[in-house]
PDB file of C-alpha atoms in Angstrom:
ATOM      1  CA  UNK A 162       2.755  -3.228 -54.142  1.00  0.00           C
ATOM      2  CA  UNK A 163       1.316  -6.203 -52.835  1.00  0.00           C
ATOM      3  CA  UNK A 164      -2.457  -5.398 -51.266  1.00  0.00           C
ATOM      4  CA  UNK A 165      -3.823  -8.888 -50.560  1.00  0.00           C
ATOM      5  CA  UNK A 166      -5.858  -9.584 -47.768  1.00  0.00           C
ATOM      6  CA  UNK A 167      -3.589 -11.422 -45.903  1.00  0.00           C
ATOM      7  CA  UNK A 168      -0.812  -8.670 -46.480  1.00  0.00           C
ATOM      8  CA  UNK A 169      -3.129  -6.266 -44.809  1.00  0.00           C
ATOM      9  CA  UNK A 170      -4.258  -8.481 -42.098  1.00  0.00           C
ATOM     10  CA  UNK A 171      -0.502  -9.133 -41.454  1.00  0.00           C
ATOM     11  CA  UNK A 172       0.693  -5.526 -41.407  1.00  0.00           C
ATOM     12  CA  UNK A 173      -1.944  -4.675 -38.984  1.00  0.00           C
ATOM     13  CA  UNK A 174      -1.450  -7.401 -36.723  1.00  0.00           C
ATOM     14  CA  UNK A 175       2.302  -6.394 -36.644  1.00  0.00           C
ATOM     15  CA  UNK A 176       1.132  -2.429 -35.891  1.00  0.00           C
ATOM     16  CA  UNK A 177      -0.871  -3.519 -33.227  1.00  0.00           C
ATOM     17  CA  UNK A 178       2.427  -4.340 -31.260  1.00  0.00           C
ATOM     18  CA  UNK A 179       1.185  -7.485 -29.416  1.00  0.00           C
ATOM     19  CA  UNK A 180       4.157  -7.022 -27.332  1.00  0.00           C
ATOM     20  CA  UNK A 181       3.519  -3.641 -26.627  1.00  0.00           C
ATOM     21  CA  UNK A 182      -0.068  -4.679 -25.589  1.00  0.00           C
ATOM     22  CA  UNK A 183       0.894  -7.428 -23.317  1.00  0.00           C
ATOM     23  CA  UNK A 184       2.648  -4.488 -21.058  1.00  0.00           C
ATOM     24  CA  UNK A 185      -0.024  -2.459 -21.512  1.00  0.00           C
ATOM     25  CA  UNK A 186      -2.650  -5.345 -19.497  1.00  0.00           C
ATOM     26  CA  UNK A 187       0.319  -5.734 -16.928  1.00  0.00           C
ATOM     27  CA  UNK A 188       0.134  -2.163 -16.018  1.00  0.00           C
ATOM     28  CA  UNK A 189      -3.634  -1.996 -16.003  1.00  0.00           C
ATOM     29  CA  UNK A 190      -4.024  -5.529 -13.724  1.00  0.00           C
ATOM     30  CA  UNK A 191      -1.210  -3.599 -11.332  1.00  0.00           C
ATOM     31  CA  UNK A 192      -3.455  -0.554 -10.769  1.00  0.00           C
ATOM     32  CA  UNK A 193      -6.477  -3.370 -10.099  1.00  0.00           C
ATOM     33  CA  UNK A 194      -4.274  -4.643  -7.385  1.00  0.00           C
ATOM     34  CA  UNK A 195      -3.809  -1.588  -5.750  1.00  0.00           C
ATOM     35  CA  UNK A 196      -7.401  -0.898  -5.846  1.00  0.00           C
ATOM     36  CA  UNK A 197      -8.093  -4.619  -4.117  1.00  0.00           C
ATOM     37  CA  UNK A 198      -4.968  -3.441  -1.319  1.00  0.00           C
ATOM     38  CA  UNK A 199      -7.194  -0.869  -0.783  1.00  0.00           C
ATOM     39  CA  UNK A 200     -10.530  -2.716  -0.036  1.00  0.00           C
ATOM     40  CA  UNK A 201     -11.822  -2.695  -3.231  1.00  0.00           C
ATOM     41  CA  UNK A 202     -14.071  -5.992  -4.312  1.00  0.00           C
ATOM     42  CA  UNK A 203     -12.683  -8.295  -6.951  1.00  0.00           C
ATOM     43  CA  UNK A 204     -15.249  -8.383  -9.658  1.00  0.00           C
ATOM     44  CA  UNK A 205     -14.133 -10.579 -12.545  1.00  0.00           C
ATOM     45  CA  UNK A 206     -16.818  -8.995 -15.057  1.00  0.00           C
ATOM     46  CA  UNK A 207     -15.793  -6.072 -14.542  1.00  0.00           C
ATOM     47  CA  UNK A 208     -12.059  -6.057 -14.782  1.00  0.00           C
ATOM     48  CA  UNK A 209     -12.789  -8.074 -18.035  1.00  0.00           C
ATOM     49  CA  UNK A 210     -15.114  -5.519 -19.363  1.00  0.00           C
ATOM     50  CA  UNK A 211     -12.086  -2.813 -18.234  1.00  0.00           C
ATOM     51  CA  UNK A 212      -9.756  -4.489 -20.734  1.00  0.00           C
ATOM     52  CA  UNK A 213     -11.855  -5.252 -23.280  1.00  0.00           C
ATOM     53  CA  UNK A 214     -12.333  -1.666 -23.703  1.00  0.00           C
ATOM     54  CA  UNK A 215      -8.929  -0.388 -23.024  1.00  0.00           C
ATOM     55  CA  UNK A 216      -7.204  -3.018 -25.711  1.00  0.00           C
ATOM     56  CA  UNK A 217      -8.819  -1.588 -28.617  1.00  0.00           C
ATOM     57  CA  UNK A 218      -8.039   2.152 -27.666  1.00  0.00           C
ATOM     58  CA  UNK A 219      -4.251   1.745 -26.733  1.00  0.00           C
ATOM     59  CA  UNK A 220      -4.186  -0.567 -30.438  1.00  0.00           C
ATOM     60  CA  UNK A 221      -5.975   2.571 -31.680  1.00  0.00           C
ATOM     61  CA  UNK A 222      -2.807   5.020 -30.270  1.00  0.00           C
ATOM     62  CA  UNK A 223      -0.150   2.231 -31.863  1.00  0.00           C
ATOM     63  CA  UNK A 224      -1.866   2.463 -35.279  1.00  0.00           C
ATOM     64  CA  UNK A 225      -2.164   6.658 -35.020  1.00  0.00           C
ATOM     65  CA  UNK A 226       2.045   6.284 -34.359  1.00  0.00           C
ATOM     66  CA  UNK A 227       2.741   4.003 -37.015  1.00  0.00           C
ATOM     67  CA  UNK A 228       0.591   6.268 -39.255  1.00  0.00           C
ATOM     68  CA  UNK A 229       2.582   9.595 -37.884  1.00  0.00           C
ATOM     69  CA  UNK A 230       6.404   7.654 -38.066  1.00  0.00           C
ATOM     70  CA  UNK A 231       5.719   5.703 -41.396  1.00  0.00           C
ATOM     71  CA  UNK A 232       8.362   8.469 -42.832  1.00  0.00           C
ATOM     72  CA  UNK A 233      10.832   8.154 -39.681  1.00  0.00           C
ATOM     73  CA  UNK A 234      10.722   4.390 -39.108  1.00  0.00           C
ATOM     74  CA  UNK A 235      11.336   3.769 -43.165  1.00  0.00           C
ATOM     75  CA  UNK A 236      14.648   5.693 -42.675  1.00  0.00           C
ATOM     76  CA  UNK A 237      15.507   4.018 -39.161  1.00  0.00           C
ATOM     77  CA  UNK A 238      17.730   0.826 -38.007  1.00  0.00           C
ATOM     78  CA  UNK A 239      14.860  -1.427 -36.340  1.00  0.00           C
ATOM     79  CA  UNK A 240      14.983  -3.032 -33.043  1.00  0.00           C
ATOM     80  CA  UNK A 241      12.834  -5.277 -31.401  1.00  0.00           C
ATOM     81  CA  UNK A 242      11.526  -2.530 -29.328  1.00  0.00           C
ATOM     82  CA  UNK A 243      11.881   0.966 -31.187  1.00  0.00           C
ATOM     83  CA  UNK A 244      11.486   1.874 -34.598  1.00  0.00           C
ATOM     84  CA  UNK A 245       7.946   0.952 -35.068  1.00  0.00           C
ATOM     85  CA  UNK A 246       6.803  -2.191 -36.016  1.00  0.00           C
ATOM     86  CA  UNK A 247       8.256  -1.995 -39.744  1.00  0.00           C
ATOM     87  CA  UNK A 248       4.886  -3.478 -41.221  1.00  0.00           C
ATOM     88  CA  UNK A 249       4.611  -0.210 -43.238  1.00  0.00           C
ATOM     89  CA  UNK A 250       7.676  -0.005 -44.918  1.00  0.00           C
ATOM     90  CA  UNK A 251       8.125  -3.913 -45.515  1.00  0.00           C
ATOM     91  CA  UNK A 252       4.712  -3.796 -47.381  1.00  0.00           C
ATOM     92  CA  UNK A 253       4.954  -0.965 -48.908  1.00  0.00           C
ATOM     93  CA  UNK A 254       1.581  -0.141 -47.812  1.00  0.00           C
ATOM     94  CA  UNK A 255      -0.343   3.095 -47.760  1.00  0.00           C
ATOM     95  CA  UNK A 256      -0.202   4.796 -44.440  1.00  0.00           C
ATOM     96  CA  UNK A 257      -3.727   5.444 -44.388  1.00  0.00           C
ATOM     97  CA  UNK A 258      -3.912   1.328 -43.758  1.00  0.00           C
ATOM     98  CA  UNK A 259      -2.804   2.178 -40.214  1.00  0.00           C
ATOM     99  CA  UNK A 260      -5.167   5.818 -40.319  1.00  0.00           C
ATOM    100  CA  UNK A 261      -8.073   3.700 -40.977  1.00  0.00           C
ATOM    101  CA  UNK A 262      -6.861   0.934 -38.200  1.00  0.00           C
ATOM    102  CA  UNK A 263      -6.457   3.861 -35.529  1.00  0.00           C
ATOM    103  CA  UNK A 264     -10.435   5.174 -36.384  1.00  0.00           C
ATOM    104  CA  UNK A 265     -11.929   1.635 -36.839  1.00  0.00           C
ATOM    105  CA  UNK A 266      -9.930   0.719 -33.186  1.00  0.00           C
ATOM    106  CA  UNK A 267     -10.913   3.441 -31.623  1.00  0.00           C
ATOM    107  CA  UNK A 268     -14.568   3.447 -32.370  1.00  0.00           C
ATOM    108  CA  UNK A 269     -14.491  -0.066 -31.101  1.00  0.00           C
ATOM    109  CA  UNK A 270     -13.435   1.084 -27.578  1.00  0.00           C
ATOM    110  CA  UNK A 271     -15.222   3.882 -27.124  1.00  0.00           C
ATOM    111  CA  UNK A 272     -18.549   1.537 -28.188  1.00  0.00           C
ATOM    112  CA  UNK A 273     -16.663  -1.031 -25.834  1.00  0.00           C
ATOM    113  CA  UNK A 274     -17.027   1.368 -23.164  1.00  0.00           C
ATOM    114  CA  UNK A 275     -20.162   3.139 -24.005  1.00  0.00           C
ATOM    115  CA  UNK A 276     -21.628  -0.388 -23.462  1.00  0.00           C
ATOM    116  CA  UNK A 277     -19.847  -1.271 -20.727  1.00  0.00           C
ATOM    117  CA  UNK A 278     -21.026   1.935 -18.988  1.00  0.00           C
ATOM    118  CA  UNK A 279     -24.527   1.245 -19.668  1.00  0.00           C
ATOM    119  CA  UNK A 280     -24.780  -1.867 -18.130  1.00  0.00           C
ATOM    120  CA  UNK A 281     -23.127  -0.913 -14.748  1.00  0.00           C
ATOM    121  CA  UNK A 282     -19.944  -3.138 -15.800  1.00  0.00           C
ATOM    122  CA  UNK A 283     -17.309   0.217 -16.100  1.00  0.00           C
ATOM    123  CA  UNK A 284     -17.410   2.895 -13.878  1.00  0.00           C
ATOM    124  CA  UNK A 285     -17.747   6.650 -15.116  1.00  0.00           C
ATOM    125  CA  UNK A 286     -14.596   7.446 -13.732  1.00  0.00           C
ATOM    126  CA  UNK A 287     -12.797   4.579 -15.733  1.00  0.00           C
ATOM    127  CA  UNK A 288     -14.582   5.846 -18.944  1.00  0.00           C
ATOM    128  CA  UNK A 289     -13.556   9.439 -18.327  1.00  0.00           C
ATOM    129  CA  UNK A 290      -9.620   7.785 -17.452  1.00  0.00           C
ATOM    130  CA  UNK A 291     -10.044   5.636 -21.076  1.00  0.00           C
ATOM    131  CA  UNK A 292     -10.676   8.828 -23.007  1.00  0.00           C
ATOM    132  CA  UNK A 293      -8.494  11.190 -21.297  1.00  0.00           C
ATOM    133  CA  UNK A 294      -5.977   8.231 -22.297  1.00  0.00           C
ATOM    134  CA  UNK A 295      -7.330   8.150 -26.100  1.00  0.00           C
ATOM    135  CA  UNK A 296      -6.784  11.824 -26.455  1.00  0.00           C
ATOM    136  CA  UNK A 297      -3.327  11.775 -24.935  1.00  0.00           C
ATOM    137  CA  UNK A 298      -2.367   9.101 -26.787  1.00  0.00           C
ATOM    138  CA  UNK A 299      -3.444  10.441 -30.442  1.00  0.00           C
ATOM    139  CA  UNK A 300      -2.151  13.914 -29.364  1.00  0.00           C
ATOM    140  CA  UNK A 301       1.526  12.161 -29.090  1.00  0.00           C
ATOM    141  CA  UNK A 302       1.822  11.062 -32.759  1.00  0.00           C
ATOM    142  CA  UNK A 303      -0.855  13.189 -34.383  1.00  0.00           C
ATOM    143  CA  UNK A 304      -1.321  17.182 -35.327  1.00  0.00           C
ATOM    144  CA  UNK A 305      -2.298  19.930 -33.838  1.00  0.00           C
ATOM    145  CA  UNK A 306      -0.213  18.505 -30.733  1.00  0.00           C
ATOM    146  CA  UNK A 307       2.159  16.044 -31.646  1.00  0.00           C
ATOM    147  CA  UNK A 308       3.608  15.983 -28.545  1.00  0.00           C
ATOM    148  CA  UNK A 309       6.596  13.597 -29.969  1.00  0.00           C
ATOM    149  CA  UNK A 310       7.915  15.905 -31.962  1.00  0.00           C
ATOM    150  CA  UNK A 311       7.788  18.539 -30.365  1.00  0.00           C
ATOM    151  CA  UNK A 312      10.527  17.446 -27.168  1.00  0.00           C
ATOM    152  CA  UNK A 313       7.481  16.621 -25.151  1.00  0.00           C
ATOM    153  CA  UNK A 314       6.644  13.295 -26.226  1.00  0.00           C
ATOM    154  CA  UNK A 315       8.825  11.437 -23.421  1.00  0.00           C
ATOM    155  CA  UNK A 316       7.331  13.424 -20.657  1.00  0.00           C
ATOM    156  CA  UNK A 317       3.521  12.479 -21.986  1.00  0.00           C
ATOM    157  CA  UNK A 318       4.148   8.816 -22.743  1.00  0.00           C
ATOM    158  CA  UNK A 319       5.575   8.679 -19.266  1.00  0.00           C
ATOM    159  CA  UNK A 320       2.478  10.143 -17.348  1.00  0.00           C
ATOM    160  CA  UNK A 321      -0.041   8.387 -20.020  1.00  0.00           C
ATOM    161  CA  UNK A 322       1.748   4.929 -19.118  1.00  0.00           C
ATOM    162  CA  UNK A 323       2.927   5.687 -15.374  1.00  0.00           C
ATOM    163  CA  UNK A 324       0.234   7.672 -14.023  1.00  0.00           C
ATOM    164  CA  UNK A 325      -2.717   7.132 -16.292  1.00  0.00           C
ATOM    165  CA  UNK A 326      -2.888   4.168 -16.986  1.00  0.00           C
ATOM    166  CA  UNK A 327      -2.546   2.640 -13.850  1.00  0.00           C
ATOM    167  CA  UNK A 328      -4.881   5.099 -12.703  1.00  0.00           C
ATOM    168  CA  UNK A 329      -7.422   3.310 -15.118  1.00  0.00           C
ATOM    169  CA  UNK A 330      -6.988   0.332 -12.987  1.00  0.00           C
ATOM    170  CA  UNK A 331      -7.963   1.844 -10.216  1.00  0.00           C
ATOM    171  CA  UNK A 332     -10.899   3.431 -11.315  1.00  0.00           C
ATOM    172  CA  UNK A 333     -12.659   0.127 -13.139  1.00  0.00           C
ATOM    173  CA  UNK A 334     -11.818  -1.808 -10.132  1.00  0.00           C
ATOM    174  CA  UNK A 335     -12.630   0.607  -7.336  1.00  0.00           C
ATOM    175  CA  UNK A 336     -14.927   3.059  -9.513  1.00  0.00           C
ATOM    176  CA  UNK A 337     -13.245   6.184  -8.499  1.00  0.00           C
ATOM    177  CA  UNK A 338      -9.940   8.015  -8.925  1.00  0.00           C
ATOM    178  CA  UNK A 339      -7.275   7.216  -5.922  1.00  0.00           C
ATOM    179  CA  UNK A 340      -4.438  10.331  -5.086  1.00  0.00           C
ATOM    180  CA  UNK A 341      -2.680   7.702  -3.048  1.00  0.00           C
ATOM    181  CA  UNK A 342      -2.521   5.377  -6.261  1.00  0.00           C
ATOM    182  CA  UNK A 343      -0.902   8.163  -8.035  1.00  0.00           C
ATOM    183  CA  UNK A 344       2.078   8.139  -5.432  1.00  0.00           C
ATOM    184  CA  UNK A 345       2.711   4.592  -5.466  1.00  0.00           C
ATOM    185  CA  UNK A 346       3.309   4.554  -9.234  1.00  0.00           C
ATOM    186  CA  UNK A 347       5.387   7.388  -9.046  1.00  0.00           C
ATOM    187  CA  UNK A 348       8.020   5.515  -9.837  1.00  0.00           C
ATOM    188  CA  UNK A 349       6.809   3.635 -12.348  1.00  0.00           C
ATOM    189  CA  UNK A 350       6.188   6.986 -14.138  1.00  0.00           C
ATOM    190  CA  UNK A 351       9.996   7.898 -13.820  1.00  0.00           C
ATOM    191  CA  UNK A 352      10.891   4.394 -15.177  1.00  0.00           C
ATOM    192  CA  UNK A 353       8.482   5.213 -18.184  1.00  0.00           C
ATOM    193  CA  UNK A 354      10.915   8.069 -18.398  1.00  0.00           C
ATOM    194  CA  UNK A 355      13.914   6.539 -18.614  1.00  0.00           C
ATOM    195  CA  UNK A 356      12.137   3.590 -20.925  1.00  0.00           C
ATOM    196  CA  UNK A 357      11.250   6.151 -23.349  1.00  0.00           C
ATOM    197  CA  UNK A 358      14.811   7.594 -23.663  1.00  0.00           C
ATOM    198  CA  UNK A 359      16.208   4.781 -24.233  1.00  0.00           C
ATOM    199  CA  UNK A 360      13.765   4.151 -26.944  1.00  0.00           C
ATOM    200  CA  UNK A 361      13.951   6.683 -28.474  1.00  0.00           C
ATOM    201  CA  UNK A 362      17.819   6.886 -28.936  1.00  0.00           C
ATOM    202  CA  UNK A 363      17.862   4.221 -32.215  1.00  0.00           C
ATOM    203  CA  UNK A 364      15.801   6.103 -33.714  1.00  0.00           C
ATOM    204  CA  UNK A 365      17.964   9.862 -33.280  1.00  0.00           C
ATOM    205  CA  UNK A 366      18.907   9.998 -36.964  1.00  0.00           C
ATOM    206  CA  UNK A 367      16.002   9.209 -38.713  1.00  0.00           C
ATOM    207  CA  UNK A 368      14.012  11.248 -36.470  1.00  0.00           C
ATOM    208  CA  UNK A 369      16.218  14.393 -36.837  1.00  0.00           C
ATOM    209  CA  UNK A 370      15.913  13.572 -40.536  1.00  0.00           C
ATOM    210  CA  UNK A 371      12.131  14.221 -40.748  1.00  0.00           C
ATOM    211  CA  UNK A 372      11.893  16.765 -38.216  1.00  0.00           C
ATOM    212  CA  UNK A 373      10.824  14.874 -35.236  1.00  0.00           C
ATOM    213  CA  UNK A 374      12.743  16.781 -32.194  1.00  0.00           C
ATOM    214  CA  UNK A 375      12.798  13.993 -29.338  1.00  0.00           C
ATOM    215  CA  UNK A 376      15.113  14.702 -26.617  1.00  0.00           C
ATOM    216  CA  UNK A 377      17.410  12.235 -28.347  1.00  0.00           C
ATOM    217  CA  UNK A 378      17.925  14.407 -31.234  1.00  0.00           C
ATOM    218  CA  UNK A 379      18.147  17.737 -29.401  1.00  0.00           C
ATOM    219  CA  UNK A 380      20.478  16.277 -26.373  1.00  0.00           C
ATOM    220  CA  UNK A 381      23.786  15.326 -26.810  1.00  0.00           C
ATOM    221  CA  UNK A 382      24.852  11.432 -25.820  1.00  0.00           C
ATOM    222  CA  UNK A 383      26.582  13.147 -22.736  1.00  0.00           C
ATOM    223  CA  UNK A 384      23.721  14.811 -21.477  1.00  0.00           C
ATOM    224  CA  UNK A 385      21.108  11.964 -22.322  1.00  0.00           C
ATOM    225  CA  UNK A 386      23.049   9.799 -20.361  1.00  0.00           C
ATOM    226  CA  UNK A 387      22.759  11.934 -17.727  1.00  0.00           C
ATOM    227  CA  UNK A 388      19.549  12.751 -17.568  1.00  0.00           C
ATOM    228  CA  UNK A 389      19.105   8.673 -17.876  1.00  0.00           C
ATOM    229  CA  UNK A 390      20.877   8.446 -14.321  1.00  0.00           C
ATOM    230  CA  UNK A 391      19.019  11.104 -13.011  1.00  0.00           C
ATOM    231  CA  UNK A 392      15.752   9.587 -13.120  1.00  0.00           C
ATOM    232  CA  UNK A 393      17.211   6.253 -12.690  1.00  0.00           C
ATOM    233  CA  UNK A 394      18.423   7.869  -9.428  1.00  0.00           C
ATOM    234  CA  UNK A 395      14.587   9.246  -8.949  1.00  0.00           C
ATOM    235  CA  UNK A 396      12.953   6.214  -9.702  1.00  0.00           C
ATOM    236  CA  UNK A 397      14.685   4.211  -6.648  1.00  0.00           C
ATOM    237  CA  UNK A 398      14.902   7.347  -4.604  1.00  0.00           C
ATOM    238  CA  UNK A 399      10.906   7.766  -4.814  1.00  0.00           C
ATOM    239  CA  UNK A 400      11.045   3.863  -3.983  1.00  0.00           C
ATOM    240  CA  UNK A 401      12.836   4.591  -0.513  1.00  0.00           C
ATOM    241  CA  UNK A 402      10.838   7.365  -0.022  1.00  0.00           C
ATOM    242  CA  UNK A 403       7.580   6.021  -0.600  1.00  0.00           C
ATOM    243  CA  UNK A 404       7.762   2.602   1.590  1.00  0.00           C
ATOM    244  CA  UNK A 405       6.207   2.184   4.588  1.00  0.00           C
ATOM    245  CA  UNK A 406       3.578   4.894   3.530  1.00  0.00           C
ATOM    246  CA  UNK A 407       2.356   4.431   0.164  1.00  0.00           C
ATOM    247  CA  UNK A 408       3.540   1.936  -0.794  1.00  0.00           C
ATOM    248  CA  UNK A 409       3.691  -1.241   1.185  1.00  0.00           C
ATOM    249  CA  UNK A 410       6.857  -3.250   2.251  1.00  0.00           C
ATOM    250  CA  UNK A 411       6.406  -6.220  -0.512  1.00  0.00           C
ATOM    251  CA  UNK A 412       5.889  -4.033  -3.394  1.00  0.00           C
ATOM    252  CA  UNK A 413       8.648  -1.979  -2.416  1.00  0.00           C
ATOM    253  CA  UNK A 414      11.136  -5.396  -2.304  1.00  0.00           C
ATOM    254  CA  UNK A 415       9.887  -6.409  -5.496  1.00  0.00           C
ATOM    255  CA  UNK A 416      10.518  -3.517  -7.280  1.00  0.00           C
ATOM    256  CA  UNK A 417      14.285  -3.725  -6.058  1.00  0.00           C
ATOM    257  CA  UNK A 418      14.571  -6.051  -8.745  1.00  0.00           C
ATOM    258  CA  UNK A 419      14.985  -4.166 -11.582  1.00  0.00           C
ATOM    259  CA  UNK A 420      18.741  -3.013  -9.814  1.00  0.00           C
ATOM    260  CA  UNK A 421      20.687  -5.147 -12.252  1.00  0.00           C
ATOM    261  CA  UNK A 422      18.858  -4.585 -15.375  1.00  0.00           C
ATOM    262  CA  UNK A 423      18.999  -0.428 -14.911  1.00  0.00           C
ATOM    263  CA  UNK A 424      22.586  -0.792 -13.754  1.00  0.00           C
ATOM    264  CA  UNK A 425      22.895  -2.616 -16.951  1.00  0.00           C
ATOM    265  CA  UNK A 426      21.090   0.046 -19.154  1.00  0.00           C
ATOM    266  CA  UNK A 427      22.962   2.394 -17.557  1.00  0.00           C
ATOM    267  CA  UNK A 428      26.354   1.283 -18.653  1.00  0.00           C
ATOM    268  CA  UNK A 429      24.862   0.738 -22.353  1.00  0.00           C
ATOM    269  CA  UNK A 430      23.123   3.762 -22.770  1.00  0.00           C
ATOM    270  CA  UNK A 431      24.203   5.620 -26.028  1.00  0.00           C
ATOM    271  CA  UNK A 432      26.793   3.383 -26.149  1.00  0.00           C
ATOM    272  CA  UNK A 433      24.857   0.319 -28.153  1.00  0.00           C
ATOM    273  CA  UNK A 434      21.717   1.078 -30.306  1.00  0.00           C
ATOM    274  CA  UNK A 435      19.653  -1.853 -28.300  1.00  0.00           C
ATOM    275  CA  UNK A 436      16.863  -0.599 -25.624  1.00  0.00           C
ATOM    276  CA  UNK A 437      16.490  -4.093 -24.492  1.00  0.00           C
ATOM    277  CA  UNK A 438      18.385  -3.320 -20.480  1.00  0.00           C
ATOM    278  CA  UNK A 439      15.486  -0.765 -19.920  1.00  0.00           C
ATOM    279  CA  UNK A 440      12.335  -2.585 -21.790  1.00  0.00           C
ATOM    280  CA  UNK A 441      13.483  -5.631 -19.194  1.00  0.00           C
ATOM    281  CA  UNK A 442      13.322  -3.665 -16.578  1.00  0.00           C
ATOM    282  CA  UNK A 443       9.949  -1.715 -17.247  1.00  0.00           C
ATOM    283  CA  UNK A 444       8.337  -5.400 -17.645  1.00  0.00           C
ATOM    284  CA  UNK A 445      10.054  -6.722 -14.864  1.00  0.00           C
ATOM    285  CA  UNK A 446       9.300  -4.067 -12.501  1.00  0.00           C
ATOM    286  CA  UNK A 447       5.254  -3.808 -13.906  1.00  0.00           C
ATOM    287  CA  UNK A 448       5.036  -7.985 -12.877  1.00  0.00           C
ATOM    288  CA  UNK A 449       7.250  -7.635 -10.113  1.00  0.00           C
ATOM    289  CA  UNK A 450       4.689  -4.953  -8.238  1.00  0.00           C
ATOM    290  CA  UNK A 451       1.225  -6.096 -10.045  1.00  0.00           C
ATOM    291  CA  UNK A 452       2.130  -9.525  -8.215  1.00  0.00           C
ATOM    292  CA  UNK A 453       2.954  -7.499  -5.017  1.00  0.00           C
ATOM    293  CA  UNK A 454      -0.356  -5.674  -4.873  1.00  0.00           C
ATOM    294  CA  UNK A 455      -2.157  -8.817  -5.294  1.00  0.00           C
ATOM    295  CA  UNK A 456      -0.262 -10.392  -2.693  1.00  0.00           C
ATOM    296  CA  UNK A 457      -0.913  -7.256  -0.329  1.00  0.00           C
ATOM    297  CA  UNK A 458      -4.490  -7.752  -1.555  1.00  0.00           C
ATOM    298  CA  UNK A 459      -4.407 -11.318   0.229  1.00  0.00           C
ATOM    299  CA  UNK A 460      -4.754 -12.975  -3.507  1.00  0.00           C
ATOM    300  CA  UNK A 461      -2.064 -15.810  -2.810  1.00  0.00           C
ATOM    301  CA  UNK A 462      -2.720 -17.765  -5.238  1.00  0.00           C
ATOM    302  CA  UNK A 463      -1.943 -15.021  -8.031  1.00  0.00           C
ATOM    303  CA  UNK A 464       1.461 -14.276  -6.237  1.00  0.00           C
TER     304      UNK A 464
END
């Protein structure tokens, strides 16, 4: 077993999922732009303080996964978006490495924010959003909830990422909570949904295997891809339903592109073991509308 320093460093850069994270600061600057639509003041210091704290707690919530899945993903056939990050069982590493990563990132955040608080740069609200965020996060991969594998997993990552997180956004730009925010990424949440089942399906066997019931391992291909067009159906229904009111004409048109890239995932479902169709689209549709807020927002020059 190979324990060098630079193995380490390696395998924890890899858990971190730099992808992963790069989604994760899309989703956040999109809830900032709704804030701005809605009159709230563009404060650069701010939004950076905002990420700076929220980076090390959702790295925190990758390391507490790899540490729950080291068993699951050592048994799974990797993609480039589901079945962890591999850094685990290529190293042959301890799973405490990522234990100790989650507590170490984590207590960087929440001093992150504890600081930030104190000197007026994050709002209370945004704090109380970050560790709502930390807890649902843990509570996914980790004991007593363990949310994942338990069939409930999906339907938490989807409000954490869809809701939440977004929500976050809000709150460090605006300093408060917005109910009208919450509607407009409605149906972001449902695309979360459908993200997360498609996700989840290369990695049926080898979860089944350790006793990790995701709805890929308790529904059959049939019904998963049915349940797939159902809240592919939801996600552009709540769209329609939602523009004019909530959500404003440009953001609505924007998110419209995702269409090929769901109709796409939609024919592949269950069918191939690559997620890739629906990952596109969840990127493509967190740009597409972070770009719309800020054009909303009058920001032109970030459009």
């Amino acid at each position: 077993m190979d324990r060098a320093p630079s193995t380490i460093a390696w395998a924890v850069l890899v858990m971190s999922r730099p992808i992963h994270l790069l989604l994760v600061a899309v989703v956040y600057v999109l809830g900032a732009g709704i804030a701005f639509a809605h009159g709230a003041v563009f404060d650069r210091l701010s939004l950076a303080a905002g990420l700076a704290a929220l980076v090390p707690v959702a790295v925190s919530i990758h390391y507490a996964n790899e540490y729950a899945d080291h068993e699951t993903d050592a048994l799974t056939t990797r993609t480039r978006f589901s079945g962890g990050s591999g850094a685990l069982p290529e190293t042959e590493l301890s799973p405490s490495v990522a234990l100790y990563a989650a507590c170490a990132s984590l207590a960087v955040g929440a001093v992150a924010a504890g600081y930030f608080y104190v000197r007026g740069w994050l709002p209370l609200h945004a704090v109380a959003i970050l560790a709502l965020g930390a807890l649902l996060g843990w509570s996914y991969s980790l004991p007593p909830l363990a949310l994942a594998w338990r069939g409930l997993g999906e339907l938490e990552h989807a409000l954490l990422g869809g809701i939440l997180l977004p929500q976050y956004g809000v709150a460090v730009a605006s300093g408060t909570y917005s109910r009208a925010a919450a509607l407009a990424t409605a149906p972001l949440c449902l695309l979360v949904f459908v993200n997360l089942l498609a996700l989840m399906w290369p990695d049926r066997e080898a979860d089944a295997e350790v006793g990790k019931h995701t709805l890929a391992t308790r529904l059959s291909a049939t019904w998963l891809r049915r349940l797939y067009l159902v809240f592919v159906l939801a996600t552009f229904g709540s769209l329609a339903a939602l523009t004019g009111s909530v959500l404003p004409r440009p953001v609505a048109l924007a998110s419209y592109a995702i269409v090929p890239l769901l109709a796409w995932g939609a024919s592949t479902y269950t069918k191939t073991e690559s997620p890739l169709p629906t990952v596109l689209a969840m990127g493509v549709l967190a740009v597409a509308q972070s770009a719309a807020w800020f054009h909303v927002a009058g920001f032109y020059l970030i459009y």
